[in-house]
Amino acid sequence: MAIGDVVFGGDHRPIISGPCSVEPGYVAHAEAAAAAGADVLRGCVFKPRSAPDRFQGIGAEGIPLLDEARVRTGLPIIAEPLDGDDVRLLRDHVDGFLIGARSMRNSRLLEAAGRAGIPVILKRSFAATYDEWLGAADYVRATGNDDVILCERGIRTFVTETRNTLDIAAVPVLAGRTDLPVIIDPSHAAGRREWVLPLALAGAAVGAAGIIVESHPVPDQSWTDSCQALSTPELRNLIEQVRRLTSLCELSST
Ligand code: PEP
Ligand code: MN
């Protein structure tokens, strides 16, 4: 399956990157991610937040920034819809949907995203078993849309140092359970930028089909998730290291 012309589930393991949320300077942020080697852009204009007094995303007024970023970089873009209205608003401006961890259990949203007929990256809820996660994927697939990519982004455990505990075993375990590609989100698992690279490499080492990682040219100025955003040089370094490790793993398996 492909997001735009970027294939997931093949030899190339795509890197999806961009800031956590779209901000007024988004086009430059997207260009920086593209220059660092990202294959697909994050372009989240609607943000699910843990409390209503926090920035909820720039909203529909950010959609022209997605269009411009897509044209300027030539890269496909994904965004997160929070409800059926968002699906309709975003449908013609993105190449794929991201369903966030909080929304994994929203079956109506999964159906709406599936019916839109573009690929859906389905994040695992922080408290979902593999069966629950695959069941959520089935809601998308039941609409006739099999272009689903699973994303492990960390689960809740008794470990409090990291934001979530990356369940790296999801990649090999699900390889035996489903035909869907599994990608890794080291950013929301780590919660701190210094742990993002090692978790991304762990994902590459177990054979993840791709990585989604948050980046920002000036990480400390990110409007959301600034602690875990990588700078542009850090993103470039991560992409190079992931590529090197992936080719090593491929060599040793031949
Ligand atoms: C995100 O990707 O910015 C996000 C909100 O992630 P999650 O749904 O995994 O918490
Ligand atoms: Mn985020």
mmCIF file of C-alpha atoms and ligand atoms in Angstrom:
data_model
loop_
_atom_site.group_PDB
_atom_site.id
_atom_site.type_symbol
_atom_site.label_atom_id
_atom_site.label_comp_id
_atom_site.label_asym_id
_atom_site.label_seq_id
_atom_site.Cartn_x
_atom_site.Cartn_y
_atom_site.Cartn_z
ATOM 1 C CA MET A 1 0.000 0.000 0.000
ATOM 2 C CA ALA A 2 1.138 3.543 -0.557
ATOM 3 C CA ILE A 3 0.619 6.986 0.945
ATOM 4 C CA GLY A 4 0.894 9.159 -2.174
ATOM 5 C CA ASP A 5 3.671 7.314 -3.993
ATOM 6 C CA VAL A 6 5.466 6.207 -0.816
ATOM 7 C CA VAL A 7 5.122 2.450 -0.380
ATOM 8 C CA PHE A 8 4.716 0.907 3.087
ATOM 9 C CA GLY A 9 5.416 -2.789 3.545
ATOM 10 C CA GLY A 10 8.259 -2.960 0.998
ATOM 11 C CA ASP A 11 12.040 -2.749 1.326
ATOM 12 C CA HIS A 12 12.133 1.010 1.848
ATOM 13 C CA ARG A 13 11.016 1.834 5.397
ATOM 14 C CA PRO A 14 9.490 5.318 5.088
ATOM 15 C CA ILE A 15 10.029 8.039 7.668
ATOM 16 C CA ILE A 16 7.052 10.259 8.424
ATOM 17 C CA SER A 17 7.980 13.536 10.094
ATOM 18 C CA GLY A 18 6.989 17.101 10.837
ATOM 19 C CA PRO A 19 5.887 19.000 13.916
ATOM 20 C CA CYS A 20 3.349 17.572 16.355
ATOM 21 C CA SER A 21 0.871 20.250 15.326
ATOM 22 C CA VAL A 22 0.574 22.624 12.393
ATOM 23 C CA GLU A 23 1.550 26.165 13.435
ATOM 24 C CA PRO A 24 1.637 29.385 11.388
ATOM 25 C CA GLY A 25 5.237 28.645 10.224
ATOM 26 C CA TYR A 26 4.289 25.118 9.143
ATOM 27 C CA VAL A 27 5.416 25.316 5.509
ATOM 28 C CA ALA A 28 9.005 26.052 6.581
ATOM 29 C CA HIS A 29 8.770 23.262 9.170
ATOM 30 C CA ALA A 30 7.635 20.835 6.461
ATOM 31 C CA GLU A 31 10.432 21.982 4.142
ATOM 32 C CA ALA A 32 12.969 21.357 6.911
ATOM 33 C CA ALA A 33 11.650 17.818 7.457
ATOM 34 C CA ALA A 34 11.767 17.184 3.707
ATOM 35 C CA ALA A 35 15.338 18.508 3.467
ATOM 36 C CA ALA A 36 16.334 16.157 6.308
ATOM 37 C CA GLY A 37 15.072 13.206 4.262
ATOM 38 C CA ALA A 38 11.497 12.592 5.439
ATOM 39 C CA ASP A 39 9.343 10.612 2.985
ATOM 40 C CA VAL A 40 5.910 11.712 4.268
ATOM 41 C CA LEU A 41 4.837 14.807 6.235
ATOM 42 C CA ARG A 42 2.818 15.055 9.439
ATOM 43 C CA GLY A 43 0.308 17.882 9.085
ATOM 44 C CA CYS A 44 -1.987 17.755 12.103
ATOM 45 C CA VAL A 45 -4.329 20.740 12.193
ATOM 46 C CA PHE A 46 -6.747 19.186 14.710
ATOM 47 C CA LYS A 47 -5.159 18.077 17.982
ATOM 48 C CA PRO A 48 -6.691 15.754 20.570
ATOM 49 C CA ARG A 49 -5.467 17.140 23.912
ATOM 50 C CA SER A 50 -5.772 15.846 27.441
ATOM 51 C CA ALA A 51 -7.459 19.053 28.668
ATOM 52 C CA PRO A 52 -9.672 21.616 26.913
ATOM 53 C CA ASP A 53 -7.640 24.640 28.026
ATOM 54 C CA ARG A 54 -4.673 23.527 25.898
ATOM 55 C CA PHE A 55 -4.068 24.454 22.251
ATOM 56 C CA GLN A 56 -6.491 22.332 20.232
ATOM 57 C CA GLY A 57 -4.775 22.755 16.887
ATOM 58 C CA ILE A 58 -4.930 25.550 14.342
ATOM 59 C CA GLY A 59 -8.086 24.016 12.858
ATOM 60 C CA ALA A 60 -9.435 24.252 9.323
ATOM 61 C CA GLU A 61 -7.630 27.544 8.728
ATOM 62 C CA GLY A 62 -4.398 25.490 8.624
ATOM 63 C CA ILE A 63 -5.556 23.422 5.641
ATOM 64 C CA PRO A 64 -4.107 25.868 3.035
ATOM 65 C CA LEU A 65 -0.740 25.372 4.764
ATOM 66 C CA LEU A 66 -1.037 21.628 4.082
ATOM 67 C CA ASP A 67 -1.719 22.337 0.406
ATOM 68 C CA GLU A 68 1.282 24.643 0.204
ATOM 69 C CA ALA A 69 3.589 22.236 2.036
ATOM 70 C CA ARG A 70 2.554 19.425 -0.286
ATOM 71 C CA VAL A 71 3.301 21.518 -3.381
ATOM 72 C CA ARG A 72 6.552 22.999 -2.066
ATOM 73 C CA THR A 73 8.045 19.680 -0.887
ATOM 74 C CA GLY A 74 6.415 17.288 -3.355
ATOM 75 C CA LEU A 75 5.803 14.961 -0.403
ATOM 76 C CA PRO A 76 2.551 13.284 0.604
ATOM 77 C CA ILE A 77 0.968 14.426 3.838
ATOM 78 C CA ILE A 78 -1.103 12.877 6.606
ATOM 79 C CA ALA A 79 -3.349 14.518 9.199
ATOM 80 C CA GLU A 80 -5.493 13.422 12.128
ATOM 81 C CA PRO A 81 -9.287 13.771 11.938
ATOM 82 C CA LEU A 82 -11.096 13.797 15.287
ATOM 83 C CA ASP A 83 -14.567 13.209 13.867
ATOM 84 C CA GLY A 84 -16.488 12.676 10.648
ATOM 85 C CA ASP A 85 -16.569 16.420 9.894
ATOM 86 C CA ASP A 86 -12.763 16.535 10.034
ATOM 87 C CA VAL A 87 -12.602 13.549 7.669
ATOM 88 C CA ARG A 88 -14.675 15.471 5.120
ATOM 89 C CA LEU A 89 -12.697 18.709 5.597
ATOM 90 C CA LEU A 90 -9.325 16.984 5.205
ATOM 91 C CA ARG A 91 -10.161 14.370 2.567
ATOM 92 C CA ASP A 92 -9.027 16.308 -0.513
ATOM 93 C CA HIS A 93 -5.998 17.890 1.128
ATOM 94 C CA VAL A 94 -4.186 14.858 2.533
ATOM 95 C CA ASP A 95 -2.844 11.540 1.251
ATOM 96 C CA GLY A 96 -3.669 9.561 4.370
ATOM 97 C CA PHE A 97 -5.287 9.814 7.783
ATOM 98 C CA LEU A 98 -3.697 9.346 11.181
ATOM 99 C CA ILE A 99 -6.071 7.975 13.796
ATOM 100 C CA GLY A 100 -4.653 8.898 17.188
ATOM 101 C CA ALA A 101 -4.356 6.682 20.230
ATOM 102 C CA ARG A 102 -7.311 8.388 21.931
ATOM 103 C CA SER A 103 -9.526 7.718 18.908
ATOM 104 C CA MET A 104 -8.602 4.081 18.277
ATOM 105 C CA ARG A 105 -11.838 2.933 19.915
ATOM 106 C CA ASN A 106 -14.090 5.366 18.030
ATOM 107 C CA SER A 107 -15.695 2.945 15.602
ATOM 108 C CA ARG A 108 -17.754 5.629 13.822
ATOM 109 C CA LEU A 109 -14.594 7.628 13.117
ATOM 110 C CA LEU A 110 -12.804 4.489 11.896
ATOM 111 C CA GLU A 111 -15.653 3.815 9.480
ATOM 112 C CA ALA A 112 -15.717 7.420 8.258
ATOM 113 C CA ALA A 113 -11.953 7.384 7.687
ATOM 114 C CA GLY A 114 -12.164 4.019 5.935
ATOM 115 C CA ARG A 115 -14.947 5.170 3.637
ATOM 116 C CA ALA A 116 -12.845 8.162 2.542
ATOM 117 C CA GLY A 117 -10.796 5.628 0.572
ATOM 118 C CA ILE A 118 -7.305 6.808 1.463
ATOM 119 C CA PRO A 119 -4.763 4.992 3.693
ATOM 120 C CA VAL A 120 -5.327 5.052 7.440
ATOM 121 C CA ILE A 121 -2.503 4.904 9.983
ATOM 122 C CA LEU A 122 -4.099 3.468 13.095
ATOM 123 C CA LYS A 123 -2.316 4.192 16.351
ATOM 124 C CA ARG A 124 -2.654 1.747 19.209
ATOM 125 C CA SER A 125 -4.511 3.048 22.227
ATOM 126 C CA PHE A 126 -2.229 3.217 25.254
ATOM 127 C CA ALA A 127 -4.341 0.480 26.870
ATOM 128 C CA ALA A 128 -5.263 -1.757 23.948
ATOM 129 C CA THR A 129 -4.447 -5.424 23.554
ATOM 130 C CA TYR A 130 -3.363 -6.640 20.124
ATOM 131 C CA ASP A 131 -6.842 -8.097 19.608
ATOM 132 C CA GLU A 132 -8.515 -4.756 20.386
ATOM 133 C CA TRP A 133 -6.118 -2.936 18.054
ATOM 134 C CA LEU A 134 -6.710 -5.428 15.229
ATOM 135 C CA GLY A 135 -10.445 -5.209 15.893
ATOM 136 C CA ALA A 136 -10.230 -1.446 15.396
ATOM 137 C CA ALA A 137 -8.366 -2.041 12.117
ATOM 138 C CA ASP A 138 -11.220 -4.327 11.072
ATOM 139 C CA TYR A 139 -13.671 -1.416 11.377
ATOM 140 C CA VAL A 140 -11.662 0.395 8.684
ATOM 141 C CA ARG A 141 -11.318 -2.752 6.588
ATOM 142 C CA ALA A 142 -15.024 -3.509 6.832
ATOM 143 C CA THR A 143 -15.630 -0.409 4.685
ATOM 144 C CA GLY A 144 -13.641 -2.072 1.891
ATOM 145 C CA ASN A 145 -10.488 -0.069 2.623
ATOM 146 C CA ASP A 146 -7.587 -2.450 3.346
ATOM 147 C CA ASP A 147 -4.967 0.300 3.296
ATOM 148 C CA VAL A 148 -4.364 0.284 7.037
ATOM 149 C CA ILE A 149 -0.981 0.768 8.692
ATOM 150 C CA LEU A 150 -0.699 -0.065 12.399
ATOM 151 C CA CYS A 151 1.359 2.275 14.586
ATOM 152 C CA GLU A 152 2.808 1.232 17.946
ATOM 153 C CA ARG A 153 3.268 4.432 19.999
ATOM 154 C CA GLY A 154 3.798 3.066 23.494
ATOM 155 C CA ILE A 155 1.423 1.731 26.120
ATOM 156 C CA ARG A 156 0.789 2.665 29.729
ATOM 157 C CA THR A 157 2.797 0.652 32.275
ATOM 158 C CA PHE A 158 4.265 1.256 35.740
ATOM 159 C CA VAL A 159 7.299 2.905 34.109
ATOM 160 C CA THR A 160 7.005 6.659 34.582
ATOM 161 C CA GLU A 161 10.341 7.914 33.235
ATOM 162 C CA THR A 162 9.203 7.565 29.652
ATOM 163 C CA ARG A 163 5.904 9.027 28.463
ATOM 164 C CA ASN A 164 4.756 5.550 27.395
ATOM 165 C CA THR A 165 6.414 2.136 27.222
ATOM 166 C CA LEU A 166 7.259 1.235 23.627
ATOM 167 C CA ASP A 167 6.021 -2.306 23.038
ATOM 168 C CA ILE A 168 8.641 -3.260 20.519
ATOM 169 C CA ALA A 169 7.376 -6.854 20.474
ATOM 170 C CA ALA A 170 4.297 -5.629 18.608
ATOM 171 C CA VAL A 171 6.292 -5.714 15.361
ATOM 172 C CA PRO A 172 7.346 -9.387 15.359
ATOM 173 C CA VAL A 173 4.190 -10.617 17.125
ATOM 174 C CA LEU A 174 1.819 -8.899 14.710
ATOM 175 C CA ALA A 175 3.863 -10.074 11.720
ATOM 176 C CA GLY A 176 2.409 -13.493 12.503
ATOM 177 C CA ARG A 177 -1.111 -12.190 13.078
ATOM 178 C CA THR A 178 -1.833 -9.736 10.255
ATOM 179 C CA ASP A 179 -0.867 -8.718 6.737
ATOM 180 C CA LEU A 180 -0.882 -5.048 7.774
ATOM 181 C CA PRO A 181 2.452 -3.166 8.062
ATOM 182 C CA VAL A 182 3.416 -2.027 11.563
ATOM 183 C CA ILE A 183 5.287 1.246 12.082
ATOM 184 C CA ILE A 184 6.791 2.712 15.263
ATOM 185 C CA ASP A 185 6.296 6.122 16.875
ATOM 186 C CA PRO A 186 9.326 6.612 19.139
ATOM 187 C CA SER A 187 8.355 10.238 19.914
ATOM 188 C CA HIS A 188 5.193 9.586 21.934
ATOM 189 C CA ALA A 189 6.807 6.556 23.549
ATOM 190 C CA ALA A 190 9.923 8.435 24.690
ATOM 191 C CA GLY A 191 8.429 11.818 25.543
ATOM 192 C CA ARG A 192 11.981 13.195 25.618
ATOM 193 C CA ARG A 193 14.070 13.918 22.578
ATOM 194 C CA GLU A 194 17.234 12.175 23.822
ATOM 195 C CA TRP A 195 15.415 8.825 23.889
ATOM 196 C CA VAL A 196 13.807 9.144 20.467
ATOM 197 C CA LEU A 197 16.838 7.962 18.451
ATOM 198 C CA PRO A 198 17.495 4.748 20.446
ATOM 199 C CA LEU A 199 13.805 3.796 20.291
ATOM 200 C CA ALA A 200 13.698 4.512 16.551
ATOM 201 C CA LEU A 201 16.732 2.263 16.073
ATOM 202 C CA ALA A 202 15.040 -0.443 18.146
ATOM 203 C CA GLY A 203 12.045 -0.168 15.826
ATOM 204 C CA ALA A 204 14.264 -0.463 12.766
ATOM 205 C CA ALA A 205 16.083 -3.441 14.271
ATOM 206 C CA VAL A 206 12.889 -5.443 14.822
ATOM 207 C CA GLY A 207 11.789 -4.753 11.262
ATOM 208 C CA ALA A 208 9.230 -1.958 11.623
ATOM 209 C CA ALA A 209 7.758 -0.991 8.248
ATOM 210 C CA GLY A 210 8.451 2.685 8.949
ATOM 211 C CA ILE A 211 8.829 5.317 11.626
ATOM 212 C CA ILE A 212 6.783 8.393 12.493
ATOM 213 C CA VAL A 213 8.785 10.967 14.410
ATOM 214 C CA GLU A 214 8.098 14.543 15.490
ATOM 215 C CA SER A 215 10.475 17.292 14.384
ATOM 216 C CA HIS A 216 10.620 21.076 14.447
ATOM 217 C CA PRO A 217 13.331 23.496 13.265
ATOM 218 C CA VAL A 218 13.302 25.103 16.728
ATOM 219 C CA PRO A 219 12.071 22.268 18.965
ATOM 220 C CA ASP A 220 11.692 24.332 22.131
ATOM 221 C CA GLN A 221 9.284 26.615 20.300
ATOM 222 C CA SER A 222 6.920 23.799 19.240
ATOM 223 C CA TRP A 223 3.396 24.656 20.330
ATOM 224 C CA THR A 224 2.807 21.026 21.340
ATOM 225 C CA ASP A 225 5.090 18.190 22.438
ATOM 226 C CA SER A 226 8.201 20.402 22.427
ATOM 227 C CA CYS A 227 10.124 18.069 24.803
ATOM 228 C CA GLN A 228 10.119 15.256 22.279
ATOM 229 C CA ALA A 229 10.592 17.198 19.025
ATOM 230 C CA LEU A 230 13.857 16.596 17.154
ATOM 231 C CA SER A 231 15.748 19.479 15.566
ATOM 232 C CA THR A 232 16.382 19.267 11.828
ATOM 233 C CA PRO A 233 19.994 17.995 12.254
ATOM 234 C CA GLU A 234 18.752 15.444 14.800
ATOM 235 C CA LEU A 235 16.103 14.269 12.336
ATOM 236 C CA ARG A 236 18.680 14.011 9.546
ATOM 237 C CA ASN A 237 20.941 11.971 11.827
ATOM 238 C CA LEU A 238 18.057 9.679 12.860
ATOM 239 C CA ILE A 239 17.107 9.044 9.236
ATOM 240 C CA GLU A 240 20.718 8.244 8.282
ATOM 241 C CA GLN A 241 21.169 5.900 11.227
ATOM 242 C CA VAL A 242 17.847 4.134 10.636
ATOM 243 C CA ARG A 243 18.754 3.659 6.963
ATOM 244 C CA ARG A 244 22.188 2.253 7.875
ATOM 245 C CA LEU A 245 20.738 -0.153 10.448
ATOM 246 C CA THR A 246 17.984 -1.291 8.098
ATOM 247 C CA SER A 247 20.465 -2.167 5.359
ATOM 248 C CA LEU A 248 22.652 -4.013 7.887
ATOM 249 C CA CYS A 249 19.623 -6.027 9.059
ATOM 250 C CA GLU A 250 18.738 -6.836 5.446
ATOM 251 C CA LEU A 251 22.322 -7.943 4.710
ATOM 252 C CA SER A 252 22.390 -10.238 7.744
ATOM 253 C CA SER A 253 19.073 -11.835 6.833
ATOM 254 C CA THR A 254 20.214 -12.757 3.296
HETATM 255 C C1 PEP B 1 0.310 12.723 17.877
HETATM 256 O O1 PEP B 1 0.671 11.960 16.963
HETATM 257 O O2 PEP B 1 0.653 13.915 17.962
HETATM 258 C C2 PEP B 1 -0.509 12.167 18.979
HETATM 259 C C3 PEP B 1 -1.430 12.902 19.594
HETATM 260 O O3 PEP B 1 -0.187 10.897 19.267
HETATM 261 P P1 PEP B 1 -1.015 9.781 20.073
HETATM 262 O O4 PEP B 1 -2.349 9.719 19.435
HETATM 263 O O5 PEP B 1 -0.175 8.555 19.854
HETATM 264 O O6 PEP B 1 -1.036 10.218 21.506
HETATM 265 MN MN MN B 2 2.477 14.856 19.415
#
